[in-house]
Coordinates of C-alpha atoms in Angstrom, one line a residue:
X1 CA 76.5 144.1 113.4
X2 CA 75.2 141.5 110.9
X3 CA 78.6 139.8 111.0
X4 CA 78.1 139.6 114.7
X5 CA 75.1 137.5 114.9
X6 CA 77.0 134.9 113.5
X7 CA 78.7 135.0 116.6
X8 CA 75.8 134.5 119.1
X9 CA 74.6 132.0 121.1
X10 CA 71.9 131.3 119.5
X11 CA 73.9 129.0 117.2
X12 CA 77.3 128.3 115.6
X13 CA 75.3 129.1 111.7
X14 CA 78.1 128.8 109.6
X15 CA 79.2 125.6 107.9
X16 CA 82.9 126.6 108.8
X17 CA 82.3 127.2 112.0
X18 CA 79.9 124.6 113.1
X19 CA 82.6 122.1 111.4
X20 CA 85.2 123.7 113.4
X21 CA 83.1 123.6 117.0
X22 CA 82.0 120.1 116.3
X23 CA 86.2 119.0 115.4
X24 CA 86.9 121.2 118.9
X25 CA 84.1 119.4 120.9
X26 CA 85.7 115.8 119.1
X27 CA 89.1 116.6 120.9
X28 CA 87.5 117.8 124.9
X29 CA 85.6 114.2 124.6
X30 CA 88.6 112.3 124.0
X31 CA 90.7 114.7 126.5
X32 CA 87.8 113.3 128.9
X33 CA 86.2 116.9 129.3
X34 CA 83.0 115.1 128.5
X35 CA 81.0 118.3 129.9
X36 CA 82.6 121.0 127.8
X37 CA 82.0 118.7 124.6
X38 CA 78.7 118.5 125.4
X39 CA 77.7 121.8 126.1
X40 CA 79.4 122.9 122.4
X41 CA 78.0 120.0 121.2
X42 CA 74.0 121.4 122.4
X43 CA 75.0 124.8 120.7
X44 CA 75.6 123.4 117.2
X45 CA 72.8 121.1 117.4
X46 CA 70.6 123.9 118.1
X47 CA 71.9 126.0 115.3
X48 CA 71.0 123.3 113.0
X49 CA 67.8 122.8 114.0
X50 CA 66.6 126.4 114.3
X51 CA 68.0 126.8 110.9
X52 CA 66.4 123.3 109.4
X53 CA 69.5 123.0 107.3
X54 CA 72.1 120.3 106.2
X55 CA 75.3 120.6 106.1
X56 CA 76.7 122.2 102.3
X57 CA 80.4 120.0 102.8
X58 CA 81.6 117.6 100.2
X59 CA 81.4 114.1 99.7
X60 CA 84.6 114.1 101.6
X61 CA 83.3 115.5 104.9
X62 CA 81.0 114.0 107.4
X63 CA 77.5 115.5 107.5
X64 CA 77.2 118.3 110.1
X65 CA 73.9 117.6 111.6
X66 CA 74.8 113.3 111.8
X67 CA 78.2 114.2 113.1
X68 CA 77.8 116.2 116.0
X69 CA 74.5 113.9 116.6
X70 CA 76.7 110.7 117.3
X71 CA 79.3 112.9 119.4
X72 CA 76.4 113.8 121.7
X73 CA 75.5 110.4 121.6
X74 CA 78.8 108.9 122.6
X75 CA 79.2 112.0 125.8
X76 CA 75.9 111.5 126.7
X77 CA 76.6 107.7 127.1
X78 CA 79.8 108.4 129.2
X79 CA 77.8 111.0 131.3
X80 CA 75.5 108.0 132.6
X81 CA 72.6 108.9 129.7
X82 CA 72.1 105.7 128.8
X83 CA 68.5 106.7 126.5
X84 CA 69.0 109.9 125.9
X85 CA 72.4 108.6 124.1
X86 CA 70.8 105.9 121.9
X87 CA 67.7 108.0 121.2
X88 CA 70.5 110.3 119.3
X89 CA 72.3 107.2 118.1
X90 CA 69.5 105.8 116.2
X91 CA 68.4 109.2 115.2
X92 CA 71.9 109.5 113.2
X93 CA 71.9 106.5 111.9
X94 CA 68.6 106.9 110.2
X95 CA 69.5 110.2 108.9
X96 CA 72.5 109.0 108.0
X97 CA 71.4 106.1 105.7
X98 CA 68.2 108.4 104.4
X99 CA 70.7 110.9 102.7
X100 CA 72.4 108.0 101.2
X101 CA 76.3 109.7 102.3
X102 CA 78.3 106.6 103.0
X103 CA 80.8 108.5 104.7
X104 CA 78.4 109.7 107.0
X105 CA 77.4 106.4 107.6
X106 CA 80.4 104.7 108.1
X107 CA 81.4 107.4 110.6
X108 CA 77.8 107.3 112.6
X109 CA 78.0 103.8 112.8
X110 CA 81.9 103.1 114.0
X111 CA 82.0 106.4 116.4
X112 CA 78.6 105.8 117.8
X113 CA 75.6 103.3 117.0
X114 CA 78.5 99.8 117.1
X115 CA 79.9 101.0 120.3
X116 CA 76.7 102.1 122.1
X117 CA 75.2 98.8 120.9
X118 CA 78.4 97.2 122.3
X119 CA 78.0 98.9 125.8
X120 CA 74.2 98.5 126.2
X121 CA 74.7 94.5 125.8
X122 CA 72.7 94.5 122.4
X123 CA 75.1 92.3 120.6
X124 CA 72.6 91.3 118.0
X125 CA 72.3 95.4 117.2
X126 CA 76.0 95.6 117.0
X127 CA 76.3 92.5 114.7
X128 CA 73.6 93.4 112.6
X129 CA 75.3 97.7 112.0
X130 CA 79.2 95.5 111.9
X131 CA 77.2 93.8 108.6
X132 CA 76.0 97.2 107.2
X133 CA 79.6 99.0 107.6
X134 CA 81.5 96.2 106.5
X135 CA 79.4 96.2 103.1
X136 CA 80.0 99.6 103.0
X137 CA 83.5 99.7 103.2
X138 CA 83.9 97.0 100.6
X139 CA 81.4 98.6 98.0
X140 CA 82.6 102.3 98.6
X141 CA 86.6 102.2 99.5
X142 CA 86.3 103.3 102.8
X143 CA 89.4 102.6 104.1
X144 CA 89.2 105.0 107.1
X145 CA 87.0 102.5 108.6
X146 CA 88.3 99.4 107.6
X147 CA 90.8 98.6 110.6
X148 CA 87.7 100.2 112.8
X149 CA 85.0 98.4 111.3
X150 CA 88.1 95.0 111.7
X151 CA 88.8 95.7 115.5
X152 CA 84.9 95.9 116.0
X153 CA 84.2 92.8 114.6
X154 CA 86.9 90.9 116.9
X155 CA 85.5 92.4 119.5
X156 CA 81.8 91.5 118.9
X157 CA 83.4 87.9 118.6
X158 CA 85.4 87.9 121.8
X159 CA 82.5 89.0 123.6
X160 CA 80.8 85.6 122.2
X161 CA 83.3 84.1 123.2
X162 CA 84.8 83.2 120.1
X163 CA 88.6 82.9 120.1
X164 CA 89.6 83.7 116.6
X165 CA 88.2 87.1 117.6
X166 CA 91.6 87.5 119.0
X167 CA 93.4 87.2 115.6
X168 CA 91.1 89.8 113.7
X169 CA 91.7 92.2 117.1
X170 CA 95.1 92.1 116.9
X171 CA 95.7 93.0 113.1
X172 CA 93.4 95.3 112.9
X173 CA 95.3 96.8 115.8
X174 CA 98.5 96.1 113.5
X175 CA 96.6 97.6 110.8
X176 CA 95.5 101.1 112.6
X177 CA 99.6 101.7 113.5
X178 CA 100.6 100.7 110.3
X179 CA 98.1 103.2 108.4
X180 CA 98.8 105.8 111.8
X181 CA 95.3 105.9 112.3
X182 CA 95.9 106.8 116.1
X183 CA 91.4 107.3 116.5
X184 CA 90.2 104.8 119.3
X185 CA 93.5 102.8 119.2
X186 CA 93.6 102.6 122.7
X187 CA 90.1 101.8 123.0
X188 CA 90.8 98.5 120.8
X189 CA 93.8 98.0 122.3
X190 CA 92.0 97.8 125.7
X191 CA 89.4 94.9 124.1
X192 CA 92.3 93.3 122.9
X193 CA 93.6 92.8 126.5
X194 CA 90.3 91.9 127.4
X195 CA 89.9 89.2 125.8
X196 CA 93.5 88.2 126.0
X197 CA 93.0 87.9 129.6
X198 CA 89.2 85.8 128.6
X199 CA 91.5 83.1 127.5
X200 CA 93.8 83.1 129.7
X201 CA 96.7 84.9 128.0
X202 CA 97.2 87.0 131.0
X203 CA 100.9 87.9 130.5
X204 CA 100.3 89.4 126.8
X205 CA 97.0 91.2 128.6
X206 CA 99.6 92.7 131.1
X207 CA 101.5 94.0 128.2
X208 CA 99.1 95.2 125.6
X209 CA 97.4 97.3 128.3
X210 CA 100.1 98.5 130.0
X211 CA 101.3 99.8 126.5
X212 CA 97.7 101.0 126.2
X213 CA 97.9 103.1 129.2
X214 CA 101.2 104.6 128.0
X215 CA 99.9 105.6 125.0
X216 CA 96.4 107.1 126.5
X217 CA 98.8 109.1 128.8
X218 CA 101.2 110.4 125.9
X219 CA 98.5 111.6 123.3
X220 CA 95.9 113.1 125.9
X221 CA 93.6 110.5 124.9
X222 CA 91.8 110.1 127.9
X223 CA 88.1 109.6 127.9
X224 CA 88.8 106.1 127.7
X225 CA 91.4 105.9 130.7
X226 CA 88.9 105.0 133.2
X227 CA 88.1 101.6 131.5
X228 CA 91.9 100.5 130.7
X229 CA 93.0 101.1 134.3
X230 CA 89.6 99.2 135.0
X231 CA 90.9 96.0 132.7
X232 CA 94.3 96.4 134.1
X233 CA 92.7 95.6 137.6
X234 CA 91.6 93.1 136.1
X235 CA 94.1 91.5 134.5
X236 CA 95.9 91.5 137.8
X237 CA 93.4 90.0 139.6
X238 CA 92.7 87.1 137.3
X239 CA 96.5 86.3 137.6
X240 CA 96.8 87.4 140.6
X241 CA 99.7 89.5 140.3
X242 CA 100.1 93.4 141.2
X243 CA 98.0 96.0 143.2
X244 CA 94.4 95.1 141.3
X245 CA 92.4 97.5 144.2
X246 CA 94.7 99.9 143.9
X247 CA 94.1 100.2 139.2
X248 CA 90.1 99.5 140.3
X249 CA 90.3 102.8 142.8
X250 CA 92.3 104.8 140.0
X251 CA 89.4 103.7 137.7
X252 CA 86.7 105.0 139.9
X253 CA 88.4 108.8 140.2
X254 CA 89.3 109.2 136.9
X255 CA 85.5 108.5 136.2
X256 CA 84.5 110.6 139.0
X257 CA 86.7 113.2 138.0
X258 CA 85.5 113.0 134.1
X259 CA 81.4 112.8 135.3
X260 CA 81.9 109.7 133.3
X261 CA 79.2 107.6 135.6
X262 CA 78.8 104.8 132.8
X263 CA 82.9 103.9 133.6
X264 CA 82.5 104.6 137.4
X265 CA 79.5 102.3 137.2
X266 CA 82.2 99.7 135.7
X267 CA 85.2 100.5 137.7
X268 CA 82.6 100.3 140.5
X269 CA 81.6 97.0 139.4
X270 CA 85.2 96.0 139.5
X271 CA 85.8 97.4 142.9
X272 CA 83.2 95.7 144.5
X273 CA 83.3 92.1 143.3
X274 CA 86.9 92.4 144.3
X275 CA 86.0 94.1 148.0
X276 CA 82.9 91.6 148.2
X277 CA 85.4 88.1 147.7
X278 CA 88.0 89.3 150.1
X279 CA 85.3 89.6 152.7
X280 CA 84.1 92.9 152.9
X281 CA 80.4 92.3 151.6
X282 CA 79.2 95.9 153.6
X283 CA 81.9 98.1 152.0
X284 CA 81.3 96.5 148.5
X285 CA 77.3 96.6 148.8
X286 CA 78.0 100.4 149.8
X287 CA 80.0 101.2 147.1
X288 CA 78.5 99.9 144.2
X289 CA 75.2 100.8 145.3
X290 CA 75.9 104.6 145.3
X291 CA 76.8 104.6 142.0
X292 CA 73.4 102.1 141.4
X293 CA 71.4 104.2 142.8
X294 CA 72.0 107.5 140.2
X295 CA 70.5 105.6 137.3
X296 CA 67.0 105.6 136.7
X297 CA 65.2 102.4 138.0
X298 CA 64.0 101.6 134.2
X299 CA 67.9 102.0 133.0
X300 CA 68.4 98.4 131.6
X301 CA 71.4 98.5 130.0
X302 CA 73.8 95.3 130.8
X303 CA 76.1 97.1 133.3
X304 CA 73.3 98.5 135.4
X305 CA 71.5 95.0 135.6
X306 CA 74.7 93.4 136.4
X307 CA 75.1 95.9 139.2
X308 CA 71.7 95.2 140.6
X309 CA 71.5 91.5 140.1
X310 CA 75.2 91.3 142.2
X311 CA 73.7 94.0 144.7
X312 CA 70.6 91.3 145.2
X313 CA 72.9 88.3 145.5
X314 CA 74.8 89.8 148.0
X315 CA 71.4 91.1 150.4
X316 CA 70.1 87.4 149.5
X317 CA 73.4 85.7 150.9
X318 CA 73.2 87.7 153.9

């Protein structure tokens, strides 16, 4: 019976086993099954927590506790938890820096403080975590992280509107196929098109996201699916080429159909700019202000107050 309890709800308690749930609850976030990895996610946090323990794996294994605290962070973003996700975030982070594990560290900071920074509009966060991983890479040989830590950089850059951002994107992109690192390539690949399409290099956008897509599709890497059929809408619209409603409408049920509100708040977004310049101001205040309207008022991430402040543009023009 003793071997049982190991077993029970009450927690996953052994290393081996909390290491395995958190690697199982790793692969349903980037199938999109955002609610299963969170659910598995809550278990093993509990477990730790009742137990007050760290994690006994080497210095070649990400610490238990920190690892499974930026996986919830990361779902929790998806799910449309905007505080609840950088509450555990920043909470990794500064475990992850107090037990001095650069590993850790590295991992909390490319799979979870960078990107959330990066989403929430916090660029001057993101920079100043891109400084702190990129030291630690150099000092402790982390090459894991160093086309990650490469591709984040670019696309910090890019969003400032800094063109050579474009250049550091693409080889780190070069550099995560050439060291088959296959972790969040698509993610980067989708920036990468992005800003391609920022400077008006719309027919290499078409292609590095259409490749992007291909390759989400092939490896069931989909919890980021949402957003590249998102920037392929919007690539086409920019050059005003292909069925852009049509990849925006995609966007928003694939979010739907992941509970992924942050990307249906974007694909949203999308949708209803598009909807709003062809005319239809009523069906594009409707739609994006459904998806508005189940984020707490205080929520004041970028996304969310882009949303409102076109939503009061719109009423004001009326």
């Amino acid at each position: 019976m003793a071997s049982d309890a190991r077993l029970t709800p009450a927690g996953v308690i052994g290393d081996a086993i909390s290491e395995g749930s958190r690697l199982t609850a790793f692969a349903w976030h980037h199938m999109g099954r955002q609610a299963e990895a969170r659910r598995l996610l809550a278990g093993v946090l509990e477990a730790f927590d009742a137990q007050c323990r760290q994690s006994r794996l080497s210095d070649n294994h990400v610490n238990g506790r920190e690892g499974t605290r930026s996986l919830m962070a990361s779902v929790l973003w998806f799910q449309g938890c905007a505080e609840r996700a950088l509450e555990e975030a920043y909470r990794a982070r500064r475990d992850a820096e107090a037990s001095g594990h650069t590993l850790t560290i590295g991992y909390v900071l490319v799979f979870a403080f960078i990107p959330l920074s990066f989403y929430a509009g916090d660029l001057d966060a993101a920079e100043e975590a891109l400084d702190i991983l990129q030291d630690c890479v150099a000092k402790n040989g982390l090459a894991l992280f160093d086309a990650m830590a490469r591709g984040l950089h670019g696309a910090l850059l890019i969003e400032r509107n800094e063109r050579q951002g474009l250049t550091i994107l693409s080889d780190a992109l070069a550099q995560l196929e050439r060291e088959h690192l296959g972790m969040r390539q698509t993610l980067f690949a989708g920036l990468y098109a992005h800003g391609l399409s920022r400077f008006g290099r719309h027919a290499e956008a078409q292609a590095v996201i259409d490749d992007a897509l291909a390759r989400a599709k092939q490896h069931d890497e989909l919890w980021n699916l949402p957003e590249l059929l998102r920037i392929a809408g919007e690539i086409r619209a920019a050059s005003g080429s292909g069925d852009a409603e049509g990849l925006f409408k995609q966007a928003l049920e694939v979010a739907r159909q992941q509970g992924a509100l942050f990307f249906e708040l974007r694909a949203a977004k999308s949708l209803a700019r598009y909807k709003h310049a062809q005319g239809e101001s009523g069906h594009a205040r409707a739609l994006l202000s459904e998806v508005c309207e189940r984020f707490p008022p205080g929520c004041a991430i970028v996304d969310v107050r882009e949303a409102r402040a076109l939503l009061d543009s719109w009423r004001a023009a009326e």
